[in-house]
Amino acid sequence: MTYRVCFVCTGNICRSPMAESVFRALVAEAGLDGLVEVDSAGTGGWHEGDDADPRTVSVLEEHGYDGGHTARQFQPSWFSRLDLVIALDTGHLKALRRLAPTPQDAEKVRLLRSYDPAAGDDLDVPDPYYGGLDGFQQCLEMVEAASEGLLAEVREQTEGRMP
């Protein structure tokens, strides 16, 4: 049975595609790619059908990650097939929990940086869209730091599942 994780930010062109690409690479490296499915979406549909921001693609590819991506909007009906919905900031967390059809679905929504013990109380990944390339680099560093902890959680949740 496949374990499904969806990363969500605002427009699905910066933070969530970055998190999707990084986490997908970790899942593959851990040998879980046949067991764990990774994707992403935005809380809004403004960029639906667009590629990831060129700065996102540049930073990802510079660090050896896949930069290919097409933006889409998160749909409440997806909750039933997802195991985890990973929000990139508290605004996304609140919006996703409001969209959740059931309390059990709302419990599936977590903040990405909650998986990074070094994050402390600052659990938002800042939106790099209106800044320079350095903001995208900082975003990648935050995503990478939290992804290891998320992978540990997913490993624990998938233990005993057959691919």
XYZ file of C-alpha atoms in Angstrom:
163
model
C 0.000 0.000 0.000
C 1.464 3.357 -1.085
C 2.121 6.083 1.499
C 1.307 9.510 0.049
C 2.806 12.872 1.028
C 1.783 16.222 -0.483
C 3.674 19.481 0.153
C 1.599 22.674 -0.012
C 2.518 26.362 -0.297
C 0.639 29.322 -1.797
C 1.092 29.093 -5.571
C 3.002 25.809 -5.972
C 5.896 27.377 -7.869
C 8.535 28.006 -5.163
C 8.512 26.330 -1.750
C 6.319 23.260 -2.243
C 7.935 22.114 -5.522
C 11.310 22.553 -3.826
C 10.174 20.413 -0.882
C 8.675 17.844 -3.258
C 11.905 17.516 -5.236
C 14.140 17.283 -2.162
C 11.901 14.773 -0.402
C 11.442 12.646 -3.517
C 15.241 12.419 -3.823
C 15.557 11.384 -0.151
C 12.829 8.779 -0.560
C 14.616 7.313 -3.593
C 17.978 7.369 -1.809
C 16.386 5.514 1.119
C 15.013 2.860 -1.238
C 11.402 3.794 -0.482
C 10.436 5.158 -3.892
C 8.234 2.134 -4.631
C 6.429 2.637 -1.337
C 6.182 6.432 -0.915
C 4.548 8.806 -3.405
C 5.498 12.494 -3.213
C 3.803 15.477 -4.848
C 2.892 19.103 -4.191
C 0.188 21.704 -4.713
C -0.771 25.288 -3.880
C -3.570 26.655 -1.729
C -4.514 28.854 -4.688
C -4.767 28.236 -8.405
C -3.030 31.380 -9.696
C -0.125 29.469 -11.233
C -1.923 26.236 -12.130
C -0.275 24.703 -15.194
C 2.884 26.855 -14.856
C 6.399 25.527 -14.411
C 8.230 26.139 -11.143
C 9.758 29.591 -10.705
C 13.049 29.692 -12.678
C 14.898 30.571 -9.459
C 13.497 27.437 -7.791
C 14.606 25.336 -10.751
C 18.059 26.950 -10.746
C 18.677 26.328 -7.030
C 17.341 22.771 -7.205
C 19.408 21.806 -10.223
C 22.529 23.495 -8.821
C 22.232 21.123 -5.836
C 21.520 18.000 -7.901
C 17.741 17.878 -7.572
C 15.137 17.570 -10.325
C 13.686 20.962 -11.281
C 10.821 19.716 -13.455
C 7.394 20.690 -12.109
C 3.883 21.786 -13.108
C 1.846 23.793 -10.588
C -1.610 22.732 -9.447
C -4.119 23.682 -6.776
C -4.786 21.502 -3.731
C -8.262 19.942 -3.700
C -10.095 18.960 -0.476
C -11.053 15.633 -2.067
C -7.354 14.651 -2.027
C -7.377 14.276 1.767
C -8.929 10.821 1.494
C -5.940 9.446 -0.446
C -3.158 11.327 1.378
C -1.345 10.188 4.503
C 0.442 13.492 5.201
C -0.173 17.031 3.975
C 2.898 19.140 4.672
C 2.338 22.900 4.907
C 5.262 25.255 4.321
C 4.012 27.985 6.687
C 1.345 28.572 9.331
C -0.954 30.340 6.847
C -1.000 27.205 4.694
C -1.483 25.042 7.793
C -4.600 26.999 8.809
C -6.006 27.079 5.262
C -5.511 23.334 4.797
C -7.058 22.464 8.147
C -10.095 24.584 7.226
C -10.377 22.658 3.933
C -10.170 19.275 5.647
C -13.502 17.440 5.390
C -13.033 15.608 8.720
C -11.085 16.072 11.962
C -8.981 13.033 10.964
C -8.062 14.756 7.708
C -7.121 17.947 9.584
C -4.742 15.872 11.717
C -2.847 14.876 8.555
C -1.690 18.499 8.086
C 1.725 19.295 9.569
C 4.292 22.061 9.233
C 7.460 20.990 7.412
C 9.838 22.700 9.834
C 8.244 20.881 12.766
C 10.469 18.002 11.606
C 13.632 20.098 12.123
C 14.668 20.097 15.810
C 16.926 23.114 15.189
C 13.979 25.236 13.957
C 12.793 26.038 17.477
C 9.587 28.090 17.435
C 10.195 29.533 13.951
C 8.363 26.949 11.863
C 7.598 28.968 8.725
C 9.613 28.614 5.526
C 9.615 32.250 4.273
C 8.248 32.858 0.782
C 11.243 33.667 -1.447
C 9.113 34.805 -4.424
C 9.549 38.580 -4.014
C 13.244 38.429 -3.147
C 16.482 37.411 -4.749
C 18.187 34.103 -5.340
C 19.540 34.071 -1.781
C 15.987 33.604 -0.465
C 15.596 30.507 -2.630
C 18.904 29.178 -1.334
C 17.743 29.771 2.256
C 14.462 28.022 1.439
C 16.361 24.976 0.148
C 18.479 24.840 3.304
C 15.357 24.890 5.507
C 13.661 22.240 3.377
C 16.714 19.966 3.477
C 17.089 20.340 7.246
C 13.453 19.375 7.889
C 13.270 16.626 5.272
C 15.544 14.258 7.190
C 13.167 14.325 10.173
C 10.166 13.913 7.896
C 11.831 10.917 6.259
C 12.326 9.327 9.683
C 8.596 9.769 10.402
C 7.590 8.326 7.026
C 9.937 5.373 7.531
C 8.298 4.676 10.875
C 4.809 4.957 9.371
C 5.616 2.680 6.438
C 7.411 0.002 8.406
C 5.910 -3.362 7.484
C 4.172 -2.124 4.331
C 4.919 -3.965 1.120
C 5.816 -1.894 -1.998
